[in-house]
Structure formats: C-alpha cells, structure tokens
PDB file of N, CA and C in Angstrom:
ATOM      1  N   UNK A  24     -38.590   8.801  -2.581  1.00 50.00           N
ATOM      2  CA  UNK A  24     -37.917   8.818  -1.317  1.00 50.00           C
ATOM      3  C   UNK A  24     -36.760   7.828  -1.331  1.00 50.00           C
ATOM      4  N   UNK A  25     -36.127   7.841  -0.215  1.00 46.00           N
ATOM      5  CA  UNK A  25     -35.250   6.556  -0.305  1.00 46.00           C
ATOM      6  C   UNK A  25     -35.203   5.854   1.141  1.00 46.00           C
ATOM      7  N   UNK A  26     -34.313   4.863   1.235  1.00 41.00           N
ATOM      8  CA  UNK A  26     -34.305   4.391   2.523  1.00 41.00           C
ATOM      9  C   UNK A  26     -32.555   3.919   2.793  1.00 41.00           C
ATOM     10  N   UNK A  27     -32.481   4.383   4.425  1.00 42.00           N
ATOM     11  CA  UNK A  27     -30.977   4.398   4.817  1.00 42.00           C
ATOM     12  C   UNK A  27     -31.233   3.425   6.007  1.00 42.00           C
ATOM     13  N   UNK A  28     -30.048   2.498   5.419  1.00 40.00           N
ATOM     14  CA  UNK A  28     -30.002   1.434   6.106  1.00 40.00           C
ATOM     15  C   UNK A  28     -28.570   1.148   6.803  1.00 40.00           C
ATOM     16  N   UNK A  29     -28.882   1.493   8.587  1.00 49.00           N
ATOM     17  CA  UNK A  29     -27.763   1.394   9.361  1.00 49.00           C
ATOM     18  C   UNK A  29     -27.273   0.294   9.718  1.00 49.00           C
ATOM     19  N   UNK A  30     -26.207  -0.048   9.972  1.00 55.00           N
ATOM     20  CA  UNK A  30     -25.735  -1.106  10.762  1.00 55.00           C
ATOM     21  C   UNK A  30     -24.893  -0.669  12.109  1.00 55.00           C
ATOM     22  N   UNK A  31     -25.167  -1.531  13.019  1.00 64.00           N
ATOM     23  CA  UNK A  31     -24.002  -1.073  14.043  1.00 64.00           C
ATOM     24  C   UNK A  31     -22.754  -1.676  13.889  1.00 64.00           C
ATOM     25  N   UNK A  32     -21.584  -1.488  13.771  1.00 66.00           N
ATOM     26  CA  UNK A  32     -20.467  -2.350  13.799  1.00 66.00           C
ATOM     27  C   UNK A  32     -19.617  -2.216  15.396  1.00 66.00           C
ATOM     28  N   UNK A  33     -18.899  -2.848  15.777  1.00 71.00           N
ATOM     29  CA  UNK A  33     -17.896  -3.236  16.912  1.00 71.00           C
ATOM     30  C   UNK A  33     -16.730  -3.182  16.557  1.00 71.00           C
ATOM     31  N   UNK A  34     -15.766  -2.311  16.778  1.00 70.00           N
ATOM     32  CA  UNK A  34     -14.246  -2.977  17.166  1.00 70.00           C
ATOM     33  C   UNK A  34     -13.906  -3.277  18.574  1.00 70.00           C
ATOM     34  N   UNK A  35     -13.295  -4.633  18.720  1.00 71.00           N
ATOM     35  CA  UNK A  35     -13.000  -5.087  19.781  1.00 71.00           C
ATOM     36  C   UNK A  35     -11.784  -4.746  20.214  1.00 71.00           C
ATOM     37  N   UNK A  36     -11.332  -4.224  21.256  1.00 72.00           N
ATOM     38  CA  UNK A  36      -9.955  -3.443  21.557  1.00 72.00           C
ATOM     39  C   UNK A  36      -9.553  -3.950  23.013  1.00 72.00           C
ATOM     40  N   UNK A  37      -8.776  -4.316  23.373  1.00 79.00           N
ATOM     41  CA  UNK A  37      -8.561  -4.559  24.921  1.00 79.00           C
ATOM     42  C   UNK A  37      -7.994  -3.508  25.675  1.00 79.00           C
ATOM     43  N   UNK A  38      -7.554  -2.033  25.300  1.00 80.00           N
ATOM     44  CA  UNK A  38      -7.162  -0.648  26.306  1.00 80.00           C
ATOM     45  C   UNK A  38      -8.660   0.013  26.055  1.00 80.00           C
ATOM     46  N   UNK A  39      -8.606   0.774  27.457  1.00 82.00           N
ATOM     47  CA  UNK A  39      -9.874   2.016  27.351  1.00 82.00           C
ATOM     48  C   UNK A  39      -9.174   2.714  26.446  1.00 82.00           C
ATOM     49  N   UNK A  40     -10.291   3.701  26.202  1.00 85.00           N
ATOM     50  CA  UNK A  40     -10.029   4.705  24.574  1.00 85.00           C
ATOM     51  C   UNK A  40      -9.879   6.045  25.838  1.00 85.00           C
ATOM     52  N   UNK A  41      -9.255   6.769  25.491  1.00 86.00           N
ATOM     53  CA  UNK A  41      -8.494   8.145  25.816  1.00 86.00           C
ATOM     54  C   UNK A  41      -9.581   9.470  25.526  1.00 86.00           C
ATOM     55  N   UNK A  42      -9.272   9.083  24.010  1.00 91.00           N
ATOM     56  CA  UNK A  42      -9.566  10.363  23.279  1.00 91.00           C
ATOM     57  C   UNK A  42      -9.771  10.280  21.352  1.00 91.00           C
ATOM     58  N   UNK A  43     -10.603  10.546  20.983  1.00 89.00           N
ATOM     59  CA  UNK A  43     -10.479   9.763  19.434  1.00 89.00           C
ATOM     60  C   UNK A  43     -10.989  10.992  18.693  1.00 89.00           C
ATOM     61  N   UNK A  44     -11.049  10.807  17.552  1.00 93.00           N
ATOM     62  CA  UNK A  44     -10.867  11.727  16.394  1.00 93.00           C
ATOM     63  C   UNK A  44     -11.318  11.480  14.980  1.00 93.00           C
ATOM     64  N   UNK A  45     -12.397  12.342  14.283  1.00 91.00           N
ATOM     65  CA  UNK A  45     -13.246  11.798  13.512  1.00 91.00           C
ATOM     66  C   UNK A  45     -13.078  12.561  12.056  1.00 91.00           C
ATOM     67  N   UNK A  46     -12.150  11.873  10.972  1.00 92.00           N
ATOM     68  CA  UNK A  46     -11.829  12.573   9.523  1.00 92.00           C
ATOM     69  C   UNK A  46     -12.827  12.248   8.331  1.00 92.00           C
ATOM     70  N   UNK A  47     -13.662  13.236   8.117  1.00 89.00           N
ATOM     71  CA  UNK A  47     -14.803  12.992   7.268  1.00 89.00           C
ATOM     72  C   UNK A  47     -14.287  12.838   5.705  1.00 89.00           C
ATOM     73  N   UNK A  48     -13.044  13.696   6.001  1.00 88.00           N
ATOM     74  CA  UNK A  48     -12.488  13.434   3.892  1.00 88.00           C
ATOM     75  C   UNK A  48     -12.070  12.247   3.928  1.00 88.00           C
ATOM     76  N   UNK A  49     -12.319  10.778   4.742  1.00 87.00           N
ATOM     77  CA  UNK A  49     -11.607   9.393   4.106  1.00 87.00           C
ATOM     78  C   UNK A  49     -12.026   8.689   5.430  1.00 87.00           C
ATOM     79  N   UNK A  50     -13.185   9.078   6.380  1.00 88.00           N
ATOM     80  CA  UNK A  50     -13.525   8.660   7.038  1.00 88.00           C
ATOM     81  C   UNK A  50     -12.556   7.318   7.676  1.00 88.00           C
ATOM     82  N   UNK A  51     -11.293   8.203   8.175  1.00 91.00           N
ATOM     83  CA  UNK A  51     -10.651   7.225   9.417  1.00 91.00           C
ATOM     84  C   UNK A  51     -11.082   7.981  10.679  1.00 91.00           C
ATOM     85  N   UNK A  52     -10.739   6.977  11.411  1.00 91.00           N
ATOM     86  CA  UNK A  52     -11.461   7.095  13.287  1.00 91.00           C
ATOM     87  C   UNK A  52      -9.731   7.146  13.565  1.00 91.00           C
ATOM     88  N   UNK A  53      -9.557   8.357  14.633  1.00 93.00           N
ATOM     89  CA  UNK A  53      -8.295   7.769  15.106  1.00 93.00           C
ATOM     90  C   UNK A  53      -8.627   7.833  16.925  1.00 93.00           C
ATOM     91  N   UNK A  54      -8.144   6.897  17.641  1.00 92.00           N
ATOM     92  CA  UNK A  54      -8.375   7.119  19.330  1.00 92.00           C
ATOM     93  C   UNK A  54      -6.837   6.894  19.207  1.00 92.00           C
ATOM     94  N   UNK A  55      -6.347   7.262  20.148  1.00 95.00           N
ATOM     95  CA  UNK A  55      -5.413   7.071  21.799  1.00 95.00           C
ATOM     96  C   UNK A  55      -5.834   6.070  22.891  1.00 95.00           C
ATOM     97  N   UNK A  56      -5.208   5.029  23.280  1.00 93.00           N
ATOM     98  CA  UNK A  56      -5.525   4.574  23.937  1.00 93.00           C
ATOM     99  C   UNK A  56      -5.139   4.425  25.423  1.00 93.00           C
ATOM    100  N   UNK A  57      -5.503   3.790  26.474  1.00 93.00           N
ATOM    101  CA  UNK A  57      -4.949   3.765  27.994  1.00 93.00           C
ATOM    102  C   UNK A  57      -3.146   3.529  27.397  1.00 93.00           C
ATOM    103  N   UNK A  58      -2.831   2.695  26.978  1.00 94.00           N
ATOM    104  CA  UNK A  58      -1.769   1.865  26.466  1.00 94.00           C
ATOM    105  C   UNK A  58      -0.761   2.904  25.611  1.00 94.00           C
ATOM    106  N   UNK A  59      -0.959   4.342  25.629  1.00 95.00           N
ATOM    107  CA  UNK A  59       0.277   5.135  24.653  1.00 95.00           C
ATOM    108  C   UNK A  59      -0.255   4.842  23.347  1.00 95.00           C
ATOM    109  N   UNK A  60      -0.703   3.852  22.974  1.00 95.00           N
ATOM    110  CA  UNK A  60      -0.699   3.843  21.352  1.00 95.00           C
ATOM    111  C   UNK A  60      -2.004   4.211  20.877  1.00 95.00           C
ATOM    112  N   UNK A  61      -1.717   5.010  19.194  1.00 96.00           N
ATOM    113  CA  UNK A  61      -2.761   5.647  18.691  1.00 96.00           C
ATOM    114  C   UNK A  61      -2.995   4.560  17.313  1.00 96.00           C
ATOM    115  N   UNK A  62      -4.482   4.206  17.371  1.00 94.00           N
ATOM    116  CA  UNK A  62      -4.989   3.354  16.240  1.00 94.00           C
ATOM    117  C   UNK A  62      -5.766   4.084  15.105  1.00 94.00           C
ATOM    118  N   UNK A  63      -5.418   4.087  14.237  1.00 95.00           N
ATOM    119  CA  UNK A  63      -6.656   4.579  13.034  1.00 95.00           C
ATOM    120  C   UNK A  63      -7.521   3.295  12.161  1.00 95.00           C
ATOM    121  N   UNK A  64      -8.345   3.349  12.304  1.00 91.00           N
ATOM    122  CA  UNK A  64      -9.379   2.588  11.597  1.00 91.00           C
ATOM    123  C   UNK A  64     -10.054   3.268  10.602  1.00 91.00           C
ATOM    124  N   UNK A  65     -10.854   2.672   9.585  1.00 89.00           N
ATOM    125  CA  UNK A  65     -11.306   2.855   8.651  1.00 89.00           C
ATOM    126  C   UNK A  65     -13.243   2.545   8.810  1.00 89.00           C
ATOM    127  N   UNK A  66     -13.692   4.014   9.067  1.00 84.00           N
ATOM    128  CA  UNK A  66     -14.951   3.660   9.089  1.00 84.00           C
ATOM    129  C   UNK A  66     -16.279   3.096   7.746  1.00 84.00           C
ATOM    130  N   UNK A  67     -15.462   3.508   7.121  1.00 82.00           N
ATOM    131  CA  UNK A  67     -15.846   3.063   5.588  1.00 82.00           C
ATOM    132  C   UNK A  67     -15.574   1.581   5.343  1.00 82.00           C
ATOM    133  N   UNK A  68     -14.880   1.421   5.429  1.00 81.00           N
ATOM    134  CA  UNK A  68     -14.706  -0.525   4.768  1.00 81.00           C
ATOM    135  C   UNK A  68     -14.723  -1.088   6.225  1.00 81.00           C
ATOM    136  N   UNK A  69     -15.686  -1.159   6.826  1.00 78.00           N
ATOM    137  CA  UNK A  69     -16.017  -1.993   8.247  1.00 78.00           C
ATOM    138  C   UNK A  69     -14.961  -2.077   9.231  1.00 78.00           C
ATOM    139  N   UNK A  70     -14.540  -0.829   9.484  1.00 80.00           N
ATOM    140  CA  UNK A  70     -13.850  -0.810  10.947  1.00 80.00           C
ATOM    141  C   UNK A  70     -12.384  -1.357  11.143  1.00 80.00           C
ATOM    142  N   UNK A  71     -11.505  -1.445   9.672  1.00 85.00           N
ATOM    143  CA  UNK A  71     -10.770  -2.039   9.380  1.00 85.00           C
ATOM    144  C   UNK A  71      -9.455  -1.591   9.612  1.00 85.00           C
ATOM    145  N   UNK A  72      -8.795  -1.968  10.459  1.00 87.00           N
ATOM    146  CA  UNK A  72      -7.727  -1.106  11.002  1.00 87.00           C
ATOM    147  C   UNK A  72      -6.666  -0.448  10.029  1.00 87.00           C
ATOM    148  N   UNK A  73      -6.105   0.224   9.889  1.00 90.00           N
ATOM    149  CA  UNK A  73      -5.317   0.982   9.142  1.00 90.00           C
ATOM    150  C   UNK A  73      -3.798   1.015   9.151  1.00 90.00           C
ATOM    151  N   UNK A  74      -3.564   1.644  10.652  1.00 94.00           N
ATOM    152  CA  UNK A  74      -2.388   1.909  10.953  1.00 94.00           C
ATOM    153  C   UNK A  74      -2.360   1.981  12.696  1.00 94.00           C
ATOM    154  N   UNK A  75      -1.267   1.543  12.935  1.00 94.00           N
ATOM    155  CA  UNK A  75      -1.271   1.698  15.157  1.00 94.00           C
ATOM    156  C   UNK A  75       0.130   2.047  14.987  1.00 94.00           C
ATOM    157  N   UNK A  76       0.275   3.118  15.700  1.00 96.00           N
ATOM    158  CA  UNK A  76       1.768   3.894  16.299  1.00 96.00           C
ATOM    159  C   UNK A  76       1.259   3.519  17.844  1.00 96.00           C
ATOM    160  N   UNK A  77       2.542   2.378  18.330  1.00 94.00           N
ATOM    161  CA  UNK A  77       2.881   1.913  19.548  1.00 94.00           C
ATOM    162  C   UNK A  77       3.699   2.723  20.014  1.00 94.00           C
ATOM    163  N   UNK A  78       3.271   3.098  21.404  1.00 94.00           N
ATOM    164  CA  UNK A  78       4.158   4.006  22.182  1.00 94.00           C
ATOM    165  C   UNK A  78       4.258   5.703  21.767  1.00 94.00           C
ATOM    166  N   UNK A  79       3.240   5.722  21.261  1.00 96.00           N
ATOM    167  CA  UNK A  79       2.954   7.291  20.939  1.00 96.00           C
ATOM    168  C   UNK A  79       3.601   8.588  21.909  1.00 96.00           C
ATOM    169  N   UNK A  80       3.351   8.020  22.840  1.00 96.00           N
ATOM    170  CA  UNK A  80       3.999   9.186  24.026  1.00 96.00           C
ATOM    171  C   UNK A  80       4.095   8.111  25.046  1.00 96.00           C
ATOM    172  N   UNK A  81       5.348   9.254  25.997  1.00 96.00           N
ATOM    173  CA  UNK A  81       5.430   8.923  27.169  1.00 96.00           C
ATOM    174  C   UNK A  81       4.550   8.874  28.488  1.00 96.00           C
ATOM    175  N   UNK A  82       3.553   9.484  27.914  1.00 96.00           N
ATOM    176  CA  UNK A  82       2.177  10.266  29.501  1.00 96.00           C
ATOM    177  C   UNK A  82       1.211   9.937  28.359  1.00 96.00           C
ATOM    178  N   UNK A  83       0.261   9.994  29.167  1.00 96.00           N
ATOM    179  CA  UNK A  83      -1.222   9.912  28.761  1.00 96.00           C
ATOM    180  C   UNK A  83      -1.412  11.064  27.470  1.00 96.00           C
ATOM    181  N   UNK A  84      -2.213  10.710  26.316  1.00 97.00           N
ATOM    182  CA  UNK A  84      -2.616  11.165  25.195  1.00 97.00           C
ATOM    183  C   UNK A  84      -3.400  12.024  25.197  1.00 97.00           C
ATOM    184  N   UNK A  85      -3.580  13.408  25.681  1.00 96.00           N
ATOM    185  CA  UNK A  85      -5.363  14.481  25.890  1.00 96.00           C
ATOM    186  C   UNK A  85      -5.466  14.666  24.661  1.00 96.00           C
ATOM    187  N   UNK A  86      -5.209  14.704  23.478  1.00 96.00           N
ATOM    188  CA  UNK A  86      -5.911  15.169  22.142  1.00 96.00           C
ATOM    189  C   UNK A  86      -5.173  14.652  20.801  1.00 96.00           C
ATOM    190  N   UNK A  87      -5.807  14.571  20.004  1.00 97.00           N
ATOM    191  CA  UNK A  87      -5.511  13.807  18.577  1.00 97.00           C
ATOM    192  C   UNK A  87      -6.368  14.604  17.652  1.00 97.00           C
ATOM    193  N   UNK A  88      -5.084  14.871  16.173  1.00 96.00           N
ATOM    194  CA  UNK A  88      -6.412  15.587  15.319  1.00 96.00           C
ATOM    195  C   UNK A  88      -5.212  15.428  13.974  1.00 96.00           C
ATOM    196  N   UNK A  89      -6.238  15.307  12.737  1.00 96.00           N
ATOM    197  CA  UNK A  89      -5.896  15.163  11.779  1.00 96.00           C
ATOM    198  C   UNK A  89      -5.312  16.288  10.786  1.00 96.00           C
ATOM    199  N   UNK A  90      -4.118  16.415  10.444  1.00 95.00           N
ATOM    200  CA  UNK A  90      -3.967  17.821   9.935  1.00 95.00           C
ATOM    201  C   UNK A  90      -4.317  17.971   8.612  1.00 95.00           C
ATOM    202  N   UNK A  91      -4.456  19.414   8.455  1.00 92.00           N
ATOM    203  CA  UNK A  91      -5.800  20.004   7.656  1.00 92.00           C
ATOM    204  C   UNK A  91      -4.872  20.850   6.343  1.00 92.00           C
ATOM    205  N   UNK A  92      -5.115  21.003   4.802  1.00 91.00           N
ATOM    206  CA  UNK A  92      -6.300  19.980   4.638  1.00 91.00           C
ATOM    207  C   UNK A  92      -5.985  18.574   4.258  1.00 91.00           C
ATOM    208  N   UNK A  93      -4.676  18.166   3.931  1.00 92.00           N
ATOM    209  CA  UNK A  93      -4.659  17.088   3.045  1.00 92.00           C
ATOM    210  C   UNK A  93      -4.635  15.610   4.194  1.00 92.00           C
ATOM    211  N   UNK A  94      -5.021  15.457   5.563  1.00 92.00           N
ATOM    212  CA  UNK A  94      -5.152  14.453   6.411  1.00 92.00           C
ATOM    213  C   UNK A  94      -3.842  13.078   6.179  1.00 92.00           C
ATOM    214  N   UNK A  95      -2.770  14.145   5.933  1.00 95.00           N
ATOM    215  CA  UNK A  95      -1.695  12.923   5.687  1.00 95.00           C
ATOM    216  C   UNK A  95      -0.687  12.934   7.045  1.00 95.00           C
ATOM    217  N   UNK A  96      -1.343  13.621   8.543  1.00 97.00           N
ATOM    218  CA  UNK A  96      -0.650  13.214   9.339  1.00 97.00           C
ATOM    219  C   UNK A  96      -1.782  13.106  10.297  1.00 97.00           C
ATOM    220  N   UNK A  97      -1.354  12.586  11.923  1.00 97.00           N
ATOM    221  CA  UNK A  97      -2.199  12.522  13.047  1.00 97.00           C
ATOM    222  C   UNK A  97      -1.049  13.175  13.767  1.00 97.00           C
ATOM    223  N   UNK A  98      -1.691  14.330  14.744  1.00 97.00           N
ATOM    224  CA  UNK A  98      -1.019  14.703  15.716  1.00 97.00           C
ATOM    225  C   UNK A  98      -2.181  14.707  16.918  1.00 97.00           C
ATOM    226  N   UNK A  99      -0.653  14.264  18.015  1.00 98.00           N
ATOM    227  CA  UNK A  99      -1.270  14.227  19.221  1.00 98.00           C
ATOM    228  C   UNK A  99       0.096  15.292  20.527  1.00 98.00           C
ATOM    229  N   UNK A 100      -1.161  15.581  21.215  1.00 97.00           N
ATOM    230  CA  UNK A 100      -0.647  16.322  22.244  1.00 97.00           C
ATOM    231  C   UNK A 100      -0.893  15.393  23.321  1.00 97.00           C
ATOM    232  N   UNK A 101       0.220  15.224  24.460  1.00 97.00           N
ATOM    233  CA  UNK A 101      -0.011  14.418  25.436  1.00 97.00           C
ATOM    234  C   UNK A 101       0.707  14.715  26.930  1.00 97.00           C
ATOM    235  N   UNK A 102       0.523  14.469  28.378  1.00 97.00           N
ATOM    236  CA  UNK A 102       0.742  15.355  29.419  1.00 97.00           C
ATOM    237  C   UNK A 102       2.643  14.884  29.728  1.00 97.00           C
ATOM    238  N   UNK A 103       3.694  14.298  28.852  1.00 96.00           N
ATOM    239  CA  UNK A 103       4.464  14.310  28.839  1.00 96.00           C
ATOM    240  C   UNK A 103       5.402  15.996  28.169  1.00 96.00           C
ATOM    241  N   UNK A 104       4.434  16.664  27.864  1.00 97.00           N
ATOM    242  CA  UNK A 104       4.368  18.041  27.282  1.00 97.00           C
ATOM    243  C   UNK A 104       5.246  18.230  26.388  1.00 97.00           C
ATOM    244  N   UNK A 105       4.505  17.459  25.509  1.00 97.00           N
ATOM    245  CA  UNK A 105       4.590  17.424  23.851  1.00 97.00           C
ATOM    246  C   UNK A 105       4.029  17.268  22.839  1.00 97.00           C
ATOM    247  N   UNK A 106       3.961  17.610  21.782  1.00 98.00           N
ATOM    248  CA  UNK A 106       3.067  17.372  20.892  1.00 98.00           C
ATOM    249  C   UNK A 106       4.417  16.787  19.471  1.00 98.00           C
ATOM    250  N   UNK A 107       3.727  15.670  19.215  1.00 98.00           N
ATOM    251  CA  UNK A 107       3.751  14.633  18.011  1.00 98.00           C
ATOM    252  C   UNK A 107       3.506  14.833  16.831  1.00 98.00           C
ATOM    253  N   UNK A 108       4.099  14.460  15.755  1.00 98.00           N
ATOM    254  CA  UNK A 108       3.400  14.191  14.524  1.00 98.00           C
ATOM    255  C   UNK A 108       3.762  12.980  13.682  1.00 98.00           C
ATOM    256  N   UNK A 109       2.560  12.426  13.490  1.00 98.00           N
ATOM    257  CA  UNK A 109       3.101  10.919  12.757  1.00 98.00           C
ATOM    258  C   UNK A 109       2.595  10.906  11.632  1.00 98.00           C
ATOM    259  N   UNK A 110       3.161  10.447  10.586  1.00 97.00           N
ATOM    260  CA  UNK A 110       3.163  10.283   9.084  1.00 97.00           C
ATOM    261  C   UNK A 110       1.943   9.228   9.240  1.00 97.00           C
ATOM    262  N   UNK A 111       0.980   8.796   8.887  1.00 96.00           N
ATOM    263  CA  UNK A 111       0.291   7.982   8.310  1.00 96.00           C
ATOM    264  C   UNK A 111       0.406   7.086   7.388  1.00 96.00           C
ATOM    265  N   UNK A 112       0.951   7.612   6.096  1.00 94.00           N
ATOM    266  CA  UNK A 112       1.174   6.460   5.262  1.00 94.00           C
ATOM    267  C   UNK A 112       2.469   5.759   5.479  1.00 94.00           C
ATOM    268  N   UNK A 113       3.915   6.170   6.335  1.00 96.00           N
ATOM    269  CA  UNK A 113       4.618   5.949   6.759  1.00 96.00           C
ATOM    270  C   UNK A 113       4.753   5.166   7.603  1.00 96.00           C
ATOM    271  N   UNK A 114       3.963   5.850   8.773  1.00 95.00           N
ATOM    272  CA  UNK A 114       4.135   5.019  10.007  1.00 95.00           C
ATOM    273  C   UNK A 114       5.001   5.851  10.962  1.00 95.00           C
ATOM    274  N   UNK A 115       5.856   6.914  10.784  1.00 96.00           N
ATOM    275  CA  UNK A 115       7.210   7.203  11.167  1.00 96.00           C
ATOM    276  C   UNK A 115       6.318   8.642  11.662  1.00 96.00           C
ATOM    277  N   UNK A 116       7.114   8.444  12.676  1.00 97.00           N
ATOM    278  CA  UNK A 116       7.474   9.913  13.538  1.00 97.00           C
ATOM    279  C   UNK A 116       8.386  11.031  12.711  1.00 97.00           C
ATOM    280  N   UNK A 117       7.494  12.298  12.272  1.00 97.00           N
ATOM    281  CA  UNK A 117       8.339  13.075  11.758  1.00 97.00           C
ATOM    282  C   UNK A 117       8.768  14.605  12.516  1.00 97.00           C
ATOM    283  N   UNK A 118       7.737  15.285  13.204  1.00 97.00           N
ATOM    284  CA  UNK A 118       7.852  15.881  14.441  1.00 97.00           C
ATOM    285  C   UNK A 118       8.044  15.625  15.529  1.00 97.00           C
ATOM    286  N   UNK A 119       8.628  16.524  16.567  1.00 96.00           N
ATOM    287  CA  UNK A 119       8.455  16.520  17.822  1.00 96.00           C
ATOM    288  C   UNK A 119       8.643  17.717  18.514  1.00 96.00           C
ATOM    289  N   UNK A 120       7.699  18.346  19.215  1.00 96.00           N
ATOM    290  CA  UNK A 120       7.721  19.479  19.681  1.00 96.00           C
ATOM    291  C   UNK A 120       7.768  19.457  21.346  1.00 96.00           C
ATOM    292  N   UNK A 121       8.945  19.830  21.903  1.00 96.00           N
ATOM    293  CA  UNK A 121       8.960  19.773  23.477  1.00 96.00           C
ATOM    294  C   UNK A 121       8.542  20.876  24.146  1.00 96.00           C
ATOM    295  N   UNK A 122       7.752  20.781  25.268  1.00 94.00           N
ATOM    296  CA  UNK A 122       7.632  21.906  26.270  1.00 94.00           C
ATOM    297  C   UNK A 122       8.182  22.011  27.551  1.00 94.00           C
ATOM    298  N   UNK A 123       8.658  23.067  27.937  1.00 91.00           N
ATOM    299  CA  UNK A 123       8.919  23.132  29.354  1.00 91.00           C
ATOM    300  C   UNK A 123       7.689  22.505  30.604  1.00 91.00           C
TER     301      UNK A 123
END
C-alpha cells in the first residue's frame, strides 16, 4: 500500500478572489482578483507566485482559462466586454478582442 500525505498551504492575498482557474499540465492556479489583476501561482513548489498582470481589465473579471493545449497563455473575459490574452512567460498583452 502506500500512504499520501497532505498538507494544507495558505496564500495570503489582500483583494477577494473573483474567479480562479485550475492547469493540471504544470499545476498553476490562476484567480482574478476584486483589484483587476490576474495572479498565477504555482501549486507544485508551495504556492509560489509566478506571474501578476496588474490591471487586467477595465470591469470586473467573470472568467479565466488557460489555453489549450500548450498553457502558454491566460485568457480572461471581463464585463468591460472583452476578452484578453496574456502571454505568460512574457508578461505582455498580446490580444484584445472588443465587444459591442
């Protein structure tokens, strides 16, 4: 048999979380926060932050998701009616899609 041994970990954040997003090929966490900005952390090496795009949108953040398959961007849709795309290893905004 074997035995699995959990830990709980904490990240301490000072905005409420929005909306977050869970990538199993490299296990980053990404949320949206009250604050426009989207954080990715690293659930694998203890919660270790990664990357934060400040000012993600203009309006509140409703959804975040990792694009598929190679997880080398985060896009978010948000009620400024648009949807985003940010480079990850970059940092940089490379889309932007406007809606009426």
């Amino acid at each position: 048999g074997f035995l699995q041994i959990t830990t709980t970990q904490t990240f301490p954040y000072e905005f409420s979380i929005e909306t977050l997003t869970y990538n199993r090929t490299n296990d980053l966490v990404g949320f949206a926060s009250s604050d426009l900005s989207i954080l990715l952390i690293n659930a694998r090496i203890g919660l270790k932050k990664v990357r934060e795009f400040e000012f993600a949108a203009e309006n509140k953040i409703t959804d975040l998701c990792f694009s598929q398959p190679d997880s080398k961007w985060i896009i978010c849709s948000s009620l400024d009616k648009s949807i985003r795309v940010w480079d990850i290893l970059t940092g940089v905004l490379i889309d932007w899609i406007q809606f009426k």
